[in-house]
mmCIF file of C-alpha atoms in Angstrom:
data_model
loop_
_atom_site.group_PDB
_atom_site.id
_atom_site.type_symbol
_atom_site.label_atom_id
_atom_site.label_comp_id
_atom_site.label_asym_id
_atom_site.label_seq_id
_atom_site.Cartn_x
_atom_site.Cartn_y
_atom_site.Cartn_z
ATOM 1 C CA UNK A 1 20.664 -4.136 -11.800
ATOM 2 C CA UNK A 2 17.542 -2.873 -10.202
ATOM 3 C CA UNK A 3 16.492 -0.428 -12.919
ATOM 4 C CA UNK A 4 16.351 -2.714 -15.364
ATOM 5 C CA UNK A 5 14.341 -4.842 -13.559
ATOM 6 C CA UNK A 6 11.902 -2.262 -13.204
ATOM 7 C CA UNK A 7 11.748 -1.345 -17.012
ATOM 8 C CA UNK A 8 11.352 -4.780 -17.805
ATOM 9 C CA UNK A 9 8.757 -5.047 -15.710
ATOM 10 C CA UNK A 10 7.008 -1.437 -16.463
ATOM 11 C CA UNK A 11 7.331 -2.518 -20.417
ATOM 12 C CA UNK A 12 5.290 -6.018 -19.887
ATOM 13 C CA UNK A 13 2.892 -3.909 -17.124
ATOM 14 C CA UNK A 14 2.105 -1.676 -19.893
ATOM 15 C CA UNK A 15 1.689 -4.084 -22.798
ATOM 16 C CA UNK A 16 -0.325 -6.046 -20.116
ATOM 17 C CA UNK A 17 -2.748 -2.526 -19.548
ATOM 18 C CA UNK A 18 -3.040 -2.421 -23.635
ATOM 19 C CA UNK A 19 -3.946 -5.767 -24.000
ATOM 20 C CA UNK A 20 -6.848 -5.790 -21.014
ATOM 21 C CA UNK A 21 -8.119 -2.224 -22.276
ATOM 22 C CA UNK A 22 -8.777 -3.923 -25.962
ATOM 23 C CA UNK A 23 -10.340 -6.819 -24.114
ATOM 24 C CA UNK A 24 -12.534 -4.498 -22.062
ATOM 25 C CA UNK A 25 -13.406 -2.244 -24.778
ATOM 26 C CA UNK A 26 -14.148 -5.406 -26.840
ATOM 27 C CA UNK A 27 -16.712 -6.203 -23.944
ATOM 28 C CA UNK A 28 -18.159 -3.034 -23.574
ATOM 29 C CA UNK A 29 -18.331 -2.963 -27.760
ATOM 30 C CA UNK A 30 -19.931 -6.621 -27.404
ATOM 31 C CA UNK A 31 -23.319 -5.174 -25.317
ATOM 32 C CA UNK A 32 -23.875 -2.441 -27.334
ATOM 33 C CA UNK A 33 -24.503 -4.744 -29.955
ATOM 34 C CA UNK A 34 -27.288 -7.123 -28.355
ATOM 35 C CA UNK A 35 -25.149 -9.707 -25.941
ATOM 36 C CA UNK A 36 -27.766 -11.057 -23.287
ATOM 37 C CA UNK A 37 -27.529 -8.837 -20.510
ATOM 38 C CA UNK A 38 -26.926 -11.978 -18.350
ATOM 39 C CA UNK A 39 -23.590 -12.225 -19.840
ATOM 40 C CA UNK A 40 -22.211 -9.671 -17.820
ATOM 41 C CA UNK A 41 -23.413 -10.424 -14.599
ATOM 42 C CA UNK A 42 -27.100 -8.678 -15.249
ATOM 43 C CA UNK A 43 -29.384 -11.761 -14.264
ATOM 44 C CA UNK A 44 -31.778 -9.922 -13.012
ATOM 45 C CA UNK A 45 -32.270 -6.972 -15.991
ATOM 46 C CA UNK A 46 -31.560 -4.213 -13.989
ATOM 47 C CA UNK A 47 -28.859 -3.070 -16.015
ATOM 48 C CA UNK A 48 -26.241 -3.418 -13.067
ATOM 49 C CA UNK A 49 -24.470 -6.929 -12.435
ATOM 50 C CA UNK A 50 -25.664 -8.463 -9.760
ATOM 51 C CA UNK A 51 -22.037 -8.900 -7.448
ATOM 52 C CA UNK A 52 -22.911 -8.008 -3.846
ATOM 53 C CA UNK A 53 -19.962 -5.760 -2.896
ATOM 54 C CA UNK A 54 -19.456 -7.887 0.779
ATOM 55 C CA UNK A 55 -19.689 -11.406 -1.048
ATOM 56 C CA UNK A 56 -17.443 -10.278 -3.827
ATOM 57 C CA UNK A 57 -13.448 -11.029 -2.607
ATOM 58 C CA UNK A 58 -12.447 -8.639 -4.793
ATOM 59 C CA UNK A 59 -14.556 -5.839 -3.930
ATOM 60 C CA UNK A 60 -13.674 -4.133 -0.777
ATOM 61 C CA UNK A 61 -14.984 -1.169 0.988
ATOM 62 C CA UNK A 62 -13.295 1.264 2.968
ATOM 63 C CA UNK A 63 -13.188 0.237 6.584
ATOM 64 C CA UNK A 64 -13.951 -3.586 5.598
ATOM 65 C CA UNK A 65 -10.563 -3.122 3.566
ATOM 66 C CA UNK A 66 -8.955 -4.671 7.508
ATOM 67 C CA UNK A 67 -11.360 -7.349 7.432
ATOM 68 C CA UNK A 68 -9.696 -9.550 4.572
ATOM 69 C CA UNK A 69 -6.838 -10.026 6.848
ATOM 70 C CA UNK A 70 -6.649 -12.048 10.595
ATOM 71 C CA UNK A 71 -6.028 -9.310 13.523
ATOM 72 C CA UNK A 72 -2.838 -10.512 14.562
ATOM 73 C CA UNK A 73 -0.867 -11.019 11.782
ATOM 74 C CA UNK A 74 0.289 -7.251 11.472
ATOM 75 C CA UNK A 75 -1.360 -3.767 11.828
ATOM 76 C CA UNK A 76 -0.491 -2.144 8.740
ATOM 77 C CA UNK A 77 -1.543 -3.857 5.481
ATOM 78 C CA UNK A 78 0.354 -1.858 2.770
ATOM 79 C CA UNK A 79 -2.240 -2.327 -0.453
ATOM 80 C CA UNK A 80 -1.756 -1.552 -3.983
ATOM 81 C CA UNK A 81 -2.065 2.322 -2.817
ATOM 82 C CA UNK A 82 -2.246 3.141 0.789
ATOM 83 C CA UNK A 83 -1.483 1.867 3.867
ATOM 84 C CA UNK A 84 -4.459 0.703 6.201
ATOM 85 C CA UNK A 85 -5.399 1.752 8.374
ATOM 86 C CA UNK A 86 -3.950 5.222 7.760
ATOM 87 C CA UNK A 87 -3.452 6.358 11.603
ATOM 88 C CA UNK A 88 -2.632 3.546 14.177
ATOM 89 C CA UNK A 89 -2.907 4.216 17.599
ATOM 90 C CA UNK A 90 -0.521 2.535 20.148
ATOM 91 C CA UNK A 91 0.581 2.673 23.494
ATOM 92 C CA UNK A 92 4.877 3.331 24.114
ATOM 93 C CA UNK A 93 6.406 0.296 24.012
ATOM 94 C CA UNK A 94 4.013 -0.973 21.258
ATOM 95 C CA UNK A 95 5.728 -2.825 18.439
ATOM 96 C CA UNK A 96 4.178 -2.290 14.565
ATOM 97 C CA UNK A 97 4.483 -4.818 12.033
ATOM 98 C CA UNK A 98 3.672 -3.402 8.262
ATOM 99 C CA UNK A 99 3.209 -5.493 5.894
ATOM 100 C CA UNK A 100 2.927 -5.476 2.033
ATOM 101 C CA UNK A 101 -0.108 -7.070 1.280
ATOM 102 C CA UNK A 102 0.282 -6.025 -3.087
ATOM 103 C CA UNK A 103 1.790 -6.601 -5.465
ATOM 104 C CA UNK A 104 3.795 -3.270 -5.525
ATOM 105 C CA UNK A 105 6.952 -2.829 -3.723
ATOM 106 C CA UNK A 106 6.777 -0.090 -1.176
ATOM 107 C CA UNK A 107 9.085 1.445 1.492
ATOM 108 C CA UNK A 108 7.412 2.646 5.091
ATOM 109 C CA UNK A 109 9.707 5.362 5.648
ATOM 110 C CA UNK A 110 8.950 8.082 8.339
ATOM 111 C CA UNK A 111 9.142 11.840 7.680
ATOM 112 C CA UNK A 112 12.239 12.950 9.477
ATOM 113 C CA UNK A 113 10.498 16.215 10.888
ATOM 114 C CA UNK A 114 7.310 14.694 11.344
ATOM 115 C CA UNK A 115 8.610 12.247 15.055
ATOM 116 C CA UNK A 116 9.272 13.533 18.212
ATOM 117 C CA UNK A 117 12.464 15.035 19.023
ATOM 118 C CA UNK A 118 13.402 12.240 21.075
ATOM 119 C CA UNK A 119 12.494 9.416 18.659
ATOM 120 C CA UNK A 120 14.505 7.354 16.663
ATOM 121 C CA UNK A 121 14.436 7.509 12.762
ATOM 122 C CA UNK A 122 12.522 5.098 11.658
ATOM 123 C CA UNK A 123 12.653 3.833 7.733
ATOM 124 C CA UNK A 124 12.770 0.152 5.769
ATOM 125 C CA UNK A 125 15.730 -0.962 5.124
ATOM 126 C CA UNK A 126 17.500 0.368 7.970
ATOM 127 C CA UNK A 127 18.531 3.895 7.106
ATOM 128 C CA UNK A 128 19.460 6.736 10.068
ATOM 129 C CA UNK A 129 18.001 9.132 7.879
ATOM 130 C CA UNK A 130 15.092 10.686 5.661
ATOM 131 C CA UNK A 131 17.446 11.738 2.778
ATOM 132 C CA UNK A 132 19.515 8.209 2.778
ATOM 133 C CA UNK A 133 16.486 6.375 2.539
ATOM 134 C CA UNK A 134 15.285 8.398 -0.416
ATOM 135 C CA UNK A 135 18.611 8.155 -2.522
ATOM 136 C CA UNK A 136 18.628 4.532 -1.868
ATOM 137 C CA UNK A 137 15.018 3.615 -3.351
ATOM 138 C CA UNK A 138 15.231 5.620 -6.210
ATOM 139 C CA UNK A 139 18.763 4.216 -6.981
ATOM 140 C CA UNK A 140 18.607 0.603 -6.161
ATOM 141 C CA UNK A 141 15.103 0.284 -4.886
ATOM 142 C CA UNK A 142 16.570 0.684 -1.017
ATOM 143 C CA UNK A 143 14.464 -0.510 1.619
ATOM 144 C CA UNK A 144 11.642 -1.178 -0.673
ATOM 145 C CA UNK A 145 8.974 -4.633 0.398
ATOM 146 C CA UNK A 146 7.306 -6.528 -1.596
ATOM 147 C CA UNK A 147 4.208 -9.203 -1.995
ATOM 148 C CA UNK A 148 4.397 -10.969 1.973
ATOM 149 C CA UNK A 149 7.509 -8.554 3.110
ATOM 150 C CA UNK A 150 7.397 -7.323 6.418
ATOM 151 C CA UNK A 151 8.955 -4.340 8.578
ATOM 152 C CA UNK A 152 8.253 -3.529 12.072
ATOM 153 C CA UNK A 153 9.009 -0.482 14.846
ATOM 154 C CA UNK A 154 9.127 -0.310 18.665
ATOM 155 C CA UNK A 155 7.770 3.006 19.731
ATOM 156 C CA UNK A 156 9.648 4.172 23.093
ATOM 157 C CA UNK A 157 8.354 7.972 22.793
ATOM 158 C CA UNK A 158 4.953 9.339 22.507
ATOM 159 C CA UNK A 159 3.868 11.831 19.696
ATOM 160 C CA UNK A 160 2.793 11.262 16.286
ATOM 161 C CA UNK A 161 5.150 9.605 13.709
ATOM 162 C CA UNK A 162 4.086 10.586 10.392
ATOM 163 C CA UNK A 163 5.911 8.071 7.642
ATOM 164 C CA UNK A 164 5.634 7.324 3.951
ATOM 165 C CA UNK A 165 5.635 5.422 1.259
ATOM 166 C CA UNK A 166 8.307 6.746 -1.199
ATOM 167 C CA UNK A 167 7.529 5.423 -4.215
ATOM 168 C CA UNK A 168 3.846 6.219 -3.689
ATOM 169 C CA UNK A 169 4.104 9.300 -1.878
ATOM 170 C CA UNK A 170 2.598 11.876 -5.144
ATOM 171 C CA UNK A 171 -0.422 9.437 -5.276
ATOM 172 C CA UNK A 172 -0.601 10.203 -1.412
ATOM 173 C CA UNK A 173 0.081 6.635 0.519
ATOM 174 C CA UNK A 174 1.129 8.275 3.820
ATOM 175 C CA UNK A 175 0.426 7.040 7.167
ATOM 176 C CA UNK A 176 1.076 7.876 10.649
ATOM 177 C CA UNK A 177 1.489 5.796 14.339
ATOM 178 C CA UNK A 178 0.273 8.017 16.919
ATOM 179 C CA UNK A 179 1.744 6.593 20.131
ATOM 180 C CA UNK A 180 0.030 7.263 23.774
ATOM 181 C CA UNK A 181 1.379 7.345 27.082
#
């Protein structure tokens, strides 16, 4: 079963969090009492380690966030929080591919008010509806992606198509394809 899965996995996540906070507060502890400011990073003596935010794979800056991936592998990276870019803009007939570039299982699921009249409903997993595709994450993690997962749309109608990731929604990943004639 799903949820079990999950606790499992929240219960080792959070054991995990406790384990690199004591580490972390044993390094902060550690230069408060006379470590080399070198050992963190500080060659230089400014009191700020010396990682260059562009060199550093690890440290990524808003609109460079698209840069860590090649162009035509997909247009939606889904990261640990939000989905980038956060508005697309297509022509009809344009085909997005989202994919989940984390390690956090997400859903893209659109906002069933939020498309054109016209357009289809739109969610992972397949669901004809907003409310389905709700029930089903929170049940048996429905539709969800994970690490490398991919989901993709064909827009036929132009508007805006404002979507969602349910699981993430409260910490605010939402995204929208706005599609031009």
């Amino acid at each position: 079963m799903h949820r079990r899965r999950f606790l499992g996995l929240l219960g080792a996540a959070s054991t995990a969090g406790v384990a690199v906070g004591s580490l972390a507060l044993a390094g902060c502890l550690e230069a408060e009492q006379g470590a080399p400011d070198d050992a963190h990073g500080d060659h230089d003596g400014d009191g700020h380690p010396d990682t260059d935010p562009v060199e550093d794979p690890d440290v990524v800056d808003g609109d460079e966030q698209t840069d860590r991936w090649p162009e035509e592998s997909f247009d939606v990276a889904m990261t640990a929080d939000e989905f980038v870019p956060e508005v697309l803009t297509i022509s009809v007939g344009d085909t997005v591919v989202w994919e989940n570039t984390s390690s956090r299982a997400h859903t893209v699921t659109a906002y069933e008010n939020a498309i054109p009249e016209a357009a289809d409903y739109f969610a992972s997993g397949g669901f004809d509806d907003e409310r389905t595709a709700r029930e089903a994450f929170w049940d048996e993690f429905g539709g969800s992606l994970e690490n490398g997962d991919r989901y993709e749309v064909t827009f036929a109608e132009p508007g805006r198509y404002d979507y969602v990731c349910v699981p993430h929604e409260e910490g605010g990943m939402l995204g929208a394809v706005v599609v031009e004639e």
